[in-house]
XYZ file of C-alpha atoms in Angstrom:
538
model
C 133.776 150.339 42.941
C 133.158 152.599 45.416
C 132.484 150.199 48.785
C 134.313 146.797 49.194
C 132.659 144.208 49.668
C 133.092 141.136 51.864
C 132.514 137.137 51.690
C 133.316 135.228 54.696
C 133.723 131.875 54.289
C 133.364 129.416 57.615
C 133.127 125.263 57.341
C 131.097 122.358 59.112
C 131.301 119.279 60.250
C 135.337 118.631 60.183
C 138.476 120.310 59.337
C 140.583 119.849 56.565
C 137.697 119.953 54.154
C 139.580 122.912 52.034
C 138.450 126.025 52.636
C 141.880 127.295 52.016
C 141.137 126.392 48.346
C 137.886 127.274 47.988
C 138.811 130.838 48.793
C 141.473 130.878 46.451
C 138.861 129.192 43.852
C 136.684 131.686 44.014
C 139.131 134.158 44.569
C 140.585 133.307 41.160
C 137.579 133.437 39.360
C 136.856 137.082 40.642
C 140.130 138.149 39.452
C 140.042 136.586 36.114
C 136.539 138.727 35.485
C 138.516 142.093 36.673
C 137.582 142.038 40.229
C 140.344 143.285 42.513
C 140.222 140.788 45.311
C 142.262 139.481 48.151
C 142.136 136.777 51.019
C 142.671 136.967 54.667
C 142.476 134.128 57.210
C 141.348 133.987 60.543
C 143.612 131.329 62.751
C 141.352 130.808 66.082
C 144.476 129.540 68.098
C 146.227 131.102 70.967
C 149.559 131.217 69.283
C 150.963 134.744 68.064
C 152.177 133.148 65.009
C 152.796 129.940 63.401
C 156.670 130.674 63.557
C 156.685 128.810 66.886
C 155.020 125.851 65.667
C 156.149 122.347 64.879
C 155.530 121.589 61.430
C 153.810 118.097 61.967
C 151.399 120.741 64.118
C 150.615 122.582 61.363
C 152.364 122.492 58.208
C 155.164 123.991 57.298
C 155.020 128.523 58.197
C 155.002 130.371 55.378
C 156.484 133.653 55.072
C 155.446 137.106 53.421
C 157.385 139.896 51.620
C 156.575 141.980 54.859
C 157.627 139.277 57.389
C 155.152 138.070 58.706
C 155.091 134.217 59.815
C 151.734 132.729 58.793
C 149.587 130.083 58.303
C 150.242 127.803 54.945
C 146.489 128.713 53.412
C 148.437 132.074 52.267
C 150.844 130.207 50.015
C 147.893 129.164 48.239
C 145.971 132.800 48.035
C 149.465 133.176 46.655
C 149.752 130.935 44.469
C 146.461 131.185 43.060
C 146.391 135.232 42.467
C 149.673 135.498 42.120
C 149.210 138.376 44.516
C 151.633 139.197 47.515
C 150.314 139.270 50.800
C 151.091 140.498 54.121
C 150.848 140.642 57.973
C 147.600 142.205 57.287
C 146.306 138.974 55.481
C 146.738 136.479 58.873
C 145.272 137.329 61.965
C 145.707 134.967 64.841
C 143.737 134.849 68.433
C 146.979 135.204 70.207
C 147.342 138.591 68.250
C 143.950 139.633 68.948
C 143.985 139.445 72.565
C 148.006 140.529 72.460
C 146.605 144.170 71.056
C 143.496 144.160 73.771
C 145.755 143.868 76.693
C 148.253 146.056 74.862
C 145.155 148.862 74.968
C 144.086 147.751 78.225
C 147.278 148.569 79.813
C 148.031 151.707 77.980
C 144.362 152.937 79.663
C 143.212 153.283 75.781
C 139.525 151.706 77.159
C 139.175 154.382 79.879
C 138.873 152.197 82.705
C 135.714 150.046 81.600
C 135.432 146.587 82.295
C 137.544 145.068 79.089
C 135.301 142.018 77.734
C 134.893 139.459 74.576
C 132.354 141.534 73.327
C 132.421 144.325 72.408
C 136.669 144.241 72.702
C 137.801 141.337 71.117
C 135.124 141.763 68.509
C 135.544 145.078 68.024
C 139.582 144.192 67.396
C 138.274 141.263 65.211
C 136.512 143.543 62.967
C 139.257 146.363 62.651
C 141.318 143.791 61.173
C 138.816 141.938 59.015
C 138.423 145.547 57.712
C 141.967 146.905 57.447
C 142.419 145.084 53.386
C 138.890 146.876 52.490
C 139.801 150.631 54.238
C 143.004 150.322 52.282
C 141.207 151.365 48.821
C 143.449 148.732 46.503
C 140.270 145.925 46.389
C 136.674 145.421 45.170
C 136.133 142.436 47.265
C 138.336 141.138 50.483
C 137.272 137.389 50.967
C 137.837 135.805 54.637
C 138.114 132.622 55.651
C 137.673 131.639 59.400
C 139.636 129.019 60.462
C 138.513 125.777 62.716
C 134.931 124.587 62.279
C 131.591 126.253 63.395
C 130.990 125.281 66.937
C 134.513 125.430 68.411
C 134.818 127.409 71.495
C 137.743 129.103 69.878
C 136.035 130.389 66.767
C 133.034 131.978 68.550
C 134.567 135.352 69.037
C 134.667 135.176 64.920
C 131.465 133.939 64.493
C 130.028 136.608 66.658
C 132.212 139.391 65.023
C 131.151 138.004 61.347
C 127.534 138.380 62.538
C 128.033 141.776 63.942
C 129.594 143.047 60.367
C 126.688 141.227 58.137
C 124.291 143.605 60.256
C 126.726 146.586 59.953
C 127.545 146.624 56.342
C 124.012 145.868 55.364
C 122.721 143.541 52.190
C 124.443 142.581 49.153
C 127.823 144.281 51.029
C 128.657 140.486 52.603
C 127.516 137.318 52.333
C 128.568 133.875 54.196
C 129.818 130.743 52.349
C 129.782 127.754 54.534
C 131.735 125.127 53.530
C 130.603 121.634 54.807
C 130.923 117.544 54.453
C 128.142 115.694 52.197
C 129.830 111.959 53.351
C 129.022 108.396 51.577
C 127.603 105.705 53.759
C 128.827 102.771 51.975
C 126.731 100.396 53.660
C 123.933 102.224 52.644
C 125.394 103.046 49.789
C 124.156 106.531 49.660
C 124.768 110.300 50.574
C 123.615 111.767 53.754
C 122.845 115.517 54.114
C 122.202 114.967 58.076
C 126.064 116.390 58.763
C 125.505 119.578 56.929
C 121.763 120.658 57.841
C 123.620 119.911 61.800
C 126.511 122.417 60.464
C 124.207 125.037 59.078
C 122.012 124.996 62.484
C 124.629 125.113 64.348
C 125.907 128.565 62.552
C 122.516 129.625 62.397
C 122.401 129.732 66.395
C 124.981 132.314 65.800
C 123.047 134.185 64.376
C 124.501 133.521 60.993
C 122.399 132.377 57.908
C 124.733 130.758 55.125
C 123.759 132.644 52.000
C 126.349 129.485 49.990
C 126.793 126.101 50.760
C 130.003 124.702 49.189
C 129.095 120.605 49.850
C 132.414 119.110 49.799
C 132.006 115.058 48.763
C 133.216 112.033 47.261
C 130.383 111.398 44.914
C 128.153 113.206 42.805
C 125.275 115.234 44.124
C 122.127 114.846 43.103
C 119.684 117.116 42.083
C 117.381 115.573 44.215
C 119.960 115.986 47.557
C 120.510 119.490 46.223
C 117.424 120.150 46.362
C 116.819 118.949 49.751
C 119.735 120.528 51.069
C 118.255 124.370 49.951
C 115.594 123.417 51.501
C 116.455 122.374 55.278
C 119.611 124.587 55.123
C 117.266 127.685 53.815
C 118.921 128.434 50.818
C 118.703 129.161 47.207
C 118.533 125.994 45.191
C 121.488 127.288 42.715
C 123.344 128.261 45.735
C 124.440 124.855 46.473
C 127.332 124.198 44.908
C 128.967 120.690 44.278
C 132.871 120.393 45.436
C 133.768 116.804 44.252
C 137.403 115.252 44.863
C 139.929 116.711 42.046
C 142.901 114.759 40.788
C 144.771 118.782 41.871
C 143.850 121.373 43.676
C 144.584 123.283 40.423
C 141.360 121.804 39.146
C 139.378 123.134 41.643
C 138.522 126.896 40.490
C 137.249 125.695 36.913
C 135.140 123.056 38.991
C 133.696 125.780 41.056
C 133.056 127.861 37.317
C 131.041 124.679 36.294
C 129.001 124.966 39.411
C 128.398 128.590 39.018
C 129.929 129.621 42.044
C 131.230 133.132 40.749
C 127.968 133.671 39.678
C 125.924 133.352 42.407
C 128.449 135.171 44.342
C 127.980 137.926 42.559
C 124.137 138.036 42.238
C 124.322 137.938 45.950
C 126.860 140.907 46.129
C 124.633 142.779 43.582
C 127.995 143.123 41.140
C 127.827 143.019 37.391
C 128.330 139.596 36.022
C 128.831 140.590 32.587
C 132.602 139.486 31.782
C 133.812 135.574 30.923
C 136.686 134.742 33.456
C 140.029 135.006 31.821
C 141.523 131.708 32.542
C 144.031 131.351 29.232
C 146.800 131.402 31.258
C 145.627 129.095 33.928
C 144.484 126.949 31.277
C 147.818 126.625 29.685
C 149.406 125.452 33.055
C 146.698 122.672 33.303
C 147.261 121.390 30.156
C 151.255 121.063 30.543
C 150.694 119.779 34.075
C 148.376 117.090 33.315
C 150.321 116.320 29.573
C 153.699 115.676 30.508
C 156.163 114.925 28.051
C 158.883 113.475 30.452
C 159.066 112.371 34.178
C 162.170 113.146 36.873
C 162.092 111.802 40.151
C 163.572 114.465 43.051
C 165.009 113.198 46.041
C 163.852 115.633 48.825
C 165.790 115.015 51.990
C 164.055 116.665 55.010
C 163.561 115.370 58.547
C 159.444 116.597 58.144
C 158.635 113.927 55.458
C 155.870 112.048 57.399
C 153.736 115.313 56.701
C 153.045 116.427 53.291
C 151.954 120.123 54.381
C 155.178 120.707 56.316
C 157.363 121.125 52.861
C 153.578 122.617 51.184
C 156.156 125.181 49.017
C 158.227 123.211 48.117
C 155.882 120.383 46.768
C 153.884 123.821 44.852
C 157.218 124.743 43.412
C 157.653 121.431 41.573
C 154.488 121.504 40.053
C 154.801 125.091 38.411
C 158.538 124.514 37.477
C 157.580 120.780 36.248
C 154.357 122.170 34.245
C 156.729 124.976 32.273
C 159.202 122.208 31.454
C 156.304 119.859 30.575
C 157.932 117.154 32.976
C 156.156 115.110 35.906
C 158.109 115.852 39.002
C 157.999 112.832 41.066
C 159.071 113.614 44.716
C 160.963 111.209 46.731
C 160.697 111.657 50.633
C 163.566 110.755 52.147
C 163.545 111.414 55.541
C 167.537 112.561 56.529
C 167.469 111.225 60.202
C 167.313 107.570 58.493
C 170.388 108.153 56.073
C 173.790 106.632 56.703
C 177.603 105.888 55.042
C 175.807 102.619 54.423
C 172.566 103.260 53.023
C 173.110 106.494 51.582
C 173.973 104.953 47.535
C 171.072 102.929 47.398
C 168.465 105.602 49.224
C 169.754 107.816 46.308
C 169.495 105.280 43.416
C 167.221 106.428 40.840
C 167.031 110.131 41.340
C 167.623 112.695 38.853
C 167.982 115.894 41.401
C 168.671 115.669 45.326
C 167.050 118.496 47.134
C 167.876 119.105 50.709
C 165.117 121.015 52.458
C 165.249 123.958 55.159
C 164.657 122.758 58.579
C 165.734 124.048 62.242
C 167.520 121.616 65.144
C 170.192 119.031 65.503
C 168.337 116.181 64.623
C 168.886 114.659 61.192
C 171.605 116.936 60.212
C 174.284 114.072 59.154
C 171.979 112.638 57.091
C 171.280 116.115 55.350
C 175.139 116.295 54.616
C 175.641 112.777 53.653
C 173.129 113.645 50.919
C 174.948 117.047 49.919
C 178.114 114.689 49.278
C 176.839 111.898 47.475
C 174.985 114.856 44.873
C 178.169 116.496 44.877
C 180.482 113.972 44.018
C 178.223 112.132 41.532
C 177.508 115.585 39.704
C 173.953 114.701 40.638
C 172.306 118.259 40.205
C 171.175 119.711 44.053
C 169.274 122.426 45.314
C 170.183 123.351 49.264
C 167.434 125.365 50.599
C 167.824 127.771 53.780
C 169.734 124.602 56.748
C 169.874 123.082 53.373
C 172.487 125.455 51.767
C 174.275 125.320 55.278
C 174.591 121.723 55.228
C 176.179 122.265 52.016
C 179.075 124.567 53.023
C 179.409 122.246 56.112
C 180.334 119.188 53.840
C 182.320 121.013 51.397
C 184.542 122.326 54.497
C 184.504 118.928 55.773
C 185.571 116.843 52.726
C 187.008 119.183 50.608
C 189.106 121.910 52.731
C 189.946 119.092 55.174
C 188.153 120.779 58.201
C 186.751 117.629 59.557
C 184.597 118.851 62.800
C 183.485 122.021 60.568
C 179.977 122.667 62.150
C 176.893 125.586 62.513
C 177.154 126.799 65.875
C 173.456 125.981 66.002
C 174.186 121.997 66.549
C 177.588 122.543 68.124
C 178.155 125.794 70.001
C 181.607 124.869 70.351
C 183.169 123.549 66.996
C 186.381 124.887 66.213
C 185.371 125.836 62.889
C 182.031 127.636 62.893
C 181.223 127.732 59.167
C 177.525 128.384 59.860
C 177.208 131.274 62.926
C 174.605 133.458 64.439
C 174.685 137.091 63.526
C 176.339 139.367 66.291
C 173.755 141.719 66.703
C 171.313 138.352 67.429
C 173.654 137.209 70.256
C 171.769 139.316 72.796
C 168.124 138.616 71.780
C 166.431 135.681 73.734
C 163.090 135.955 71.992
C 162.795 133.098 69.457
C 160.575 134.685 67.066
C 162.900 137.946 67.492
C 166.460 136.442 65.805
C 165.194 135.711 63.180
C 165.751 137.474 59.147
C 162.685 137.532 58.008
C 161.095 138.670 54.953
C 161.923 140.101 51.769
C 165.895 140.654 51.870
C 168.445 141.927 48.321
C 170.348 140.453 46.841
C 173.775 141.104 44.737
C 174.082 138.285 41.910
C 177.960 137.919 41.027
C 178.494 138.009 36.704
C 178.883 134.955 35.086
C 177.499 132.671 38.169
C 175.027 130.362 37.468
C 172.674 131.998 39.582
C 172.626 134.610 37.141
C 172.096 132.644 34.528
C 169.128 131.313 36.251
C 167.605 134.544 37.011
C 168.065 135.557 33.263
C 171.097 137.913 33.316
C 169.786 139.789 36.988
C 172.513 141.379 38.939
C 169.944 142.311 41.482
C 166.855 139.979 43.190
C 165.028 139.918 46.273
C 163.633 136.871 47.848
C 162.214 135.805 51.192
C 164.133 134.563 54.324
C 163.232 133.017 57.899
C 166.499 131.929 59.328
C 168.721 132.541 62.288
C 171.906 131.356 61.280
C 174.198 132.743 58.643
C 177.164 131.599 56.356
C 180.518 132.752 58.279
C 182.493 135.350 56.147
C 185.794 134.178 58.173
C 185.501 131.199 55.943
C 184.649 133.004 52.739
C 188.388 133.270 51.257
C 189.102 129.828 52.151
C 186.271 128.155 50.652
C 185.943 129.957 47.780
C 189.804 129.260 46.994
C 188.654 125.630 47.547
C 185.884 126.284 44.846
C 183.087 127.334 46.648
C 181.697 129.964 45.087
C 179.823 132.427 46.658
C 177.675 133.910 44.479
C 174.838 136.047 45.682
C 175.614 138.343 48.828
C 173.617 140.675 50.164
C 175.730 144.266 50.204
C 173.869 145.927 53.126
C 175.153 143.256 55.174
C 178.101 141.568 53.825
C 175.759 138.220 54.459
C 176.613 135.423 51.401
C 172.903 134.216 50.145
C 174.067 132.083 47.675
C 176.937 129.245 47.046
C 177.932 127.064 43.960
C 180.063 124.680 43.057
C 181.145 125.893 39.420
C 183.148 122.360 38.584
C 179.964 120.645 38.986
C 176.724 120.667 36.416
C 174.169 122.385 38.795
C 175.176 122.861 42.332
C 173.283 125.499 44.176
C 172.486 126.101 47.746
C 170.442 129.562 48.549
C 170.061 130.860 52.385
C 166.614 131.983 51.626
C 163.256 130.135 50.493
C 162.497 130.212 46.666
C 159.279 128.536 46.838
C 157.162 130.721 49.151
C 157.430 133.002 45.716
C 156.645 130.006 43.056
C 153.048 130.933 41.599
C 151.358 129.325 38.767
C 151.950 132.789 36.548
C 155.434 132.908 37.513
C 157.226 129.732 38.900
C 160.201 129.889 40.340
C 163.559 130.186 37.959
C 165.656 128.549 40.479
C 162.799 125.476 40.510
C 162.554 125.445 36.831
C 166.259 125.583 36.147
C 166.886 122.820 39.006
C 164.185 120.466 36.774
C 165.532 121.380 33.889
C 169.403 120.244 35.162
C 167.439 116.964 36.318
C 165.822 116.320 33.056
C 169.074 116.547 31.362
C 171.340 114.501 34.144
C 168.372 111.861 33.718
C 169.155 112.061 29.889
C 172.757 111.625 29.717
């Protein structure tokens, strides 16, 4: 193809209707018919990056190959294409203005008067563009965070109408994603929300070419037809987007509905080749057919909100689907576990995960839970703090070190196991300490690790940490059987521990689920279900 095209895709009424997985949906369905395609999204808040964010803000951060900090809706483009993305794919307001001023000040605008438009949008567009100029894909699909109306998105909006005009028909179309809601008392649909929505974009300038009508009940013809008429479009471009038992569900919903192919029709692209969805299929079928259920503690001091350990929860379904086991999660939140409570929190569980996490609070709870799966060979995964909680309880209970610490709770513990990096000592930024991104790493022969990763001597996986695993320990820990297993040789840094004596004992400084897809799910996810299966059947 010889120009990329572009579908925006912007939502009504309220958030959190999916639009995330809608994108991906479609997405999918473009790449299973041989369409190159990609997803970018648009975060209208100030922040730079989510990296600064509380997770009960907004879900958990998730991190690229590249680095970049971003917002969760990537884990799912992700997930869905199993397609890496990149700083290039998140775009936040705080960035947008960041690189205006950064022009401004460098005299790049030649002393005019620097404004919203043509500026911002101008620096809006350049990066909406920057996936299509870089030759690799057919179509570049963006979603625009918030809902149409907020003050925040306008400078989108206005940029997205700007770029219909520019790139001229058929080269980008607008899929508007909005509410159809259920009046139970009387006990029928109403379409009022969305033809509000669809004005309301329209006094952007924007016409919706697609309405996606999210809902909790069928559609009716009738209502569909009602709704291409006051919202001015197509009848067969209103599509249905009923509830699904998973979001996995979701693109061969939006293939029933036709979605693809009305996309395409309004892109003026050949629709002549059946979606490939074999493999996808496959997934579904184990996922939904299990043979065998496990029930994973996951200790983590973020449990109220679902999204903030989004990954992780991801992970489990691939890893359970290949092993044809229902992964049942167990939040346990660590800031509520004690000597006293922590045998019967844990009855019942067939793995004990401890999840990353920054800050003080909750941290005994974390290694209370790293010594009860220890010493009742209950198999455990230690994830990023998780992993560091793990060498702080081994150095407590087992080499005797009783105020071992990370000098991130207790700058002055005598026995530092967990440090910050020399080189970070001087840097005061917070989003600046960090190890971020892909990083290698050196797998040690005949670990488990290797085993896991079928044989490798060599991986790479993701990080976002601050604090590392103190080599002055290494000897003495490992001589206390410890095992560090994975280290990366640039920097000496250990990446992985394990606890050979026990069944499956493996903590990891990085996070394995931000690279769990549905094509490939994680080994170390399917191994660690796998080790819970089998504990569960002894």
């Amino acid at each position: 193809m010889s120009q990329t095209k572009y579908i925006f895709v912007t939502g009504g009424v309220t958030s959190s209707l999916g639009k995330g997985i809608i994108a991906a949906s479609l997405a999918k369905l473009l790449q299973a018919r041989g369409y190159k395609t990609t997803i970018q999204k648009l975060d209208p808040y100030i922040n730079v990056d989510p990296g600064t964010l509380n997770p009960y803000e907004h879900g958990e951060c998730y991190v690229t190959e590249d680095g970049a900090e971003t917002d969760l809706d990537l884990g799912h483009y992700e997930r869905f294409l199993n397609v890496r993305t990149s700083q290039a794919n998140n775009v936040t307001t705080g960035r947008i203005y960041q690189s205006v001023i950064e022009k401004e000040r460098r005299g790049e605008f030649l002393g005019k008067t620097v404004q919203v438009v043509p500026h911002i949008t101008n620096e809006i567009k350049e990066r909406i563009q920057l996936l299509g100029k870089s030759g690799e894909y057919d179509i570049v699909i963006t979603e625009i965070g918030g809902t149409v109306g907020d003050i925040e998105s306008l400078p989108y909006i206005e940029s997205v109408r700007q770029l219909l005009w520019e790139l001229g028909d058929n080269n980008a179309i607008v899929i508007h994603l909005t509410l159809v809601p259920y009046l139970s008392a009387a006990g029928e649909l109403k379409t009022k929300p969305t033809q509000h929505s669809v004005k309301t974009l329209m006094e952007s300038g924007i016409k919706a070419d697609i309405l996606v009508c999210r809902t909790e009940h069928e559609i009716s013809d009738e209502i569909k037809g009602k709704l291409a008429l006051f919202c001015n479009v197509k009848r067969e471009a209103v599509i249905q987007s009923i509830d699904a038992s998973t979001i996995y569900d979701v693109p061969l919903l939006m293939q029933e509905e036709g979605l693809d192919t009305v996309t395409l029709k309004k892109l003026d692209l050949p629709d002549n080749v059946v979606p490939d969805l074999t493999k996808w299929n496959q997934f579904l079928e184990w996922h939904k057919n299990p043979k065998n259920e496990v029930t994973i503690g996951l200790i983590g001091k973020y449990v109220e909100l679902q999204d903030s350990y989004k990954s992780i929860l991801e992970s489990f379904i691939h890893a359970g689907a290949v092993n044809q086991v229902k992964v049942k999660v167990k939040s346990i939140h660590s800031e509520h576990l004690t000597v006293k409570n922590v045998a019967g929190k844990m009855a019942g569980l067939d793995g004990i995960l401890v999840a990353p996490g920054f800050g003080e609070r909750g941290i005994e709870g974390k290694i209370k839970a790293v010594q009860f799966a220890r010493e009742n060979k209950i198999p455990f995964l230690g994830i990023c703090l998780g992993m560091q909680m793990a060498v702080i309880e081994y150095s407590r209970n087992v080499l005797g070190l009783t105020e071992a610490c990370s000098t991130e709770m207790k700058p002055n513990t005598p026995y530092p196991v967990i440090s910050i990096m020399e080189e970070q000592k001087s840097i005061t930024d917070k989003g600046g300490t960090m190890r971020l991104g892909a990083w290698d790493c050196h797998l040690e022969d005949g670990t488990l690790v290797q085993k896991v990763y079928d044989g490798a001597s060599e991986i790479s996986e993701r990080h976002r940490h601050r604090y590392e695993f103190n080599n002055e320990f290494k000897k003495q820990l490992e001589e206390a059987g410890l095992k560090a297993s994975g280290i990366n040789k640039k920097t000496g840094l250990v990446e992985i521990v394990e606890v050979p004596a026990h069944p499956w004992f493996v903590g990891v400084q990085y996070h394995p689920e931000y690279k769990s897809t549905v094509d490939n799910p994680h080994p170390l996810f399917v191994s660690f279900v796998k080790a819970a299966l089998e504990y569960q059947q002894q």
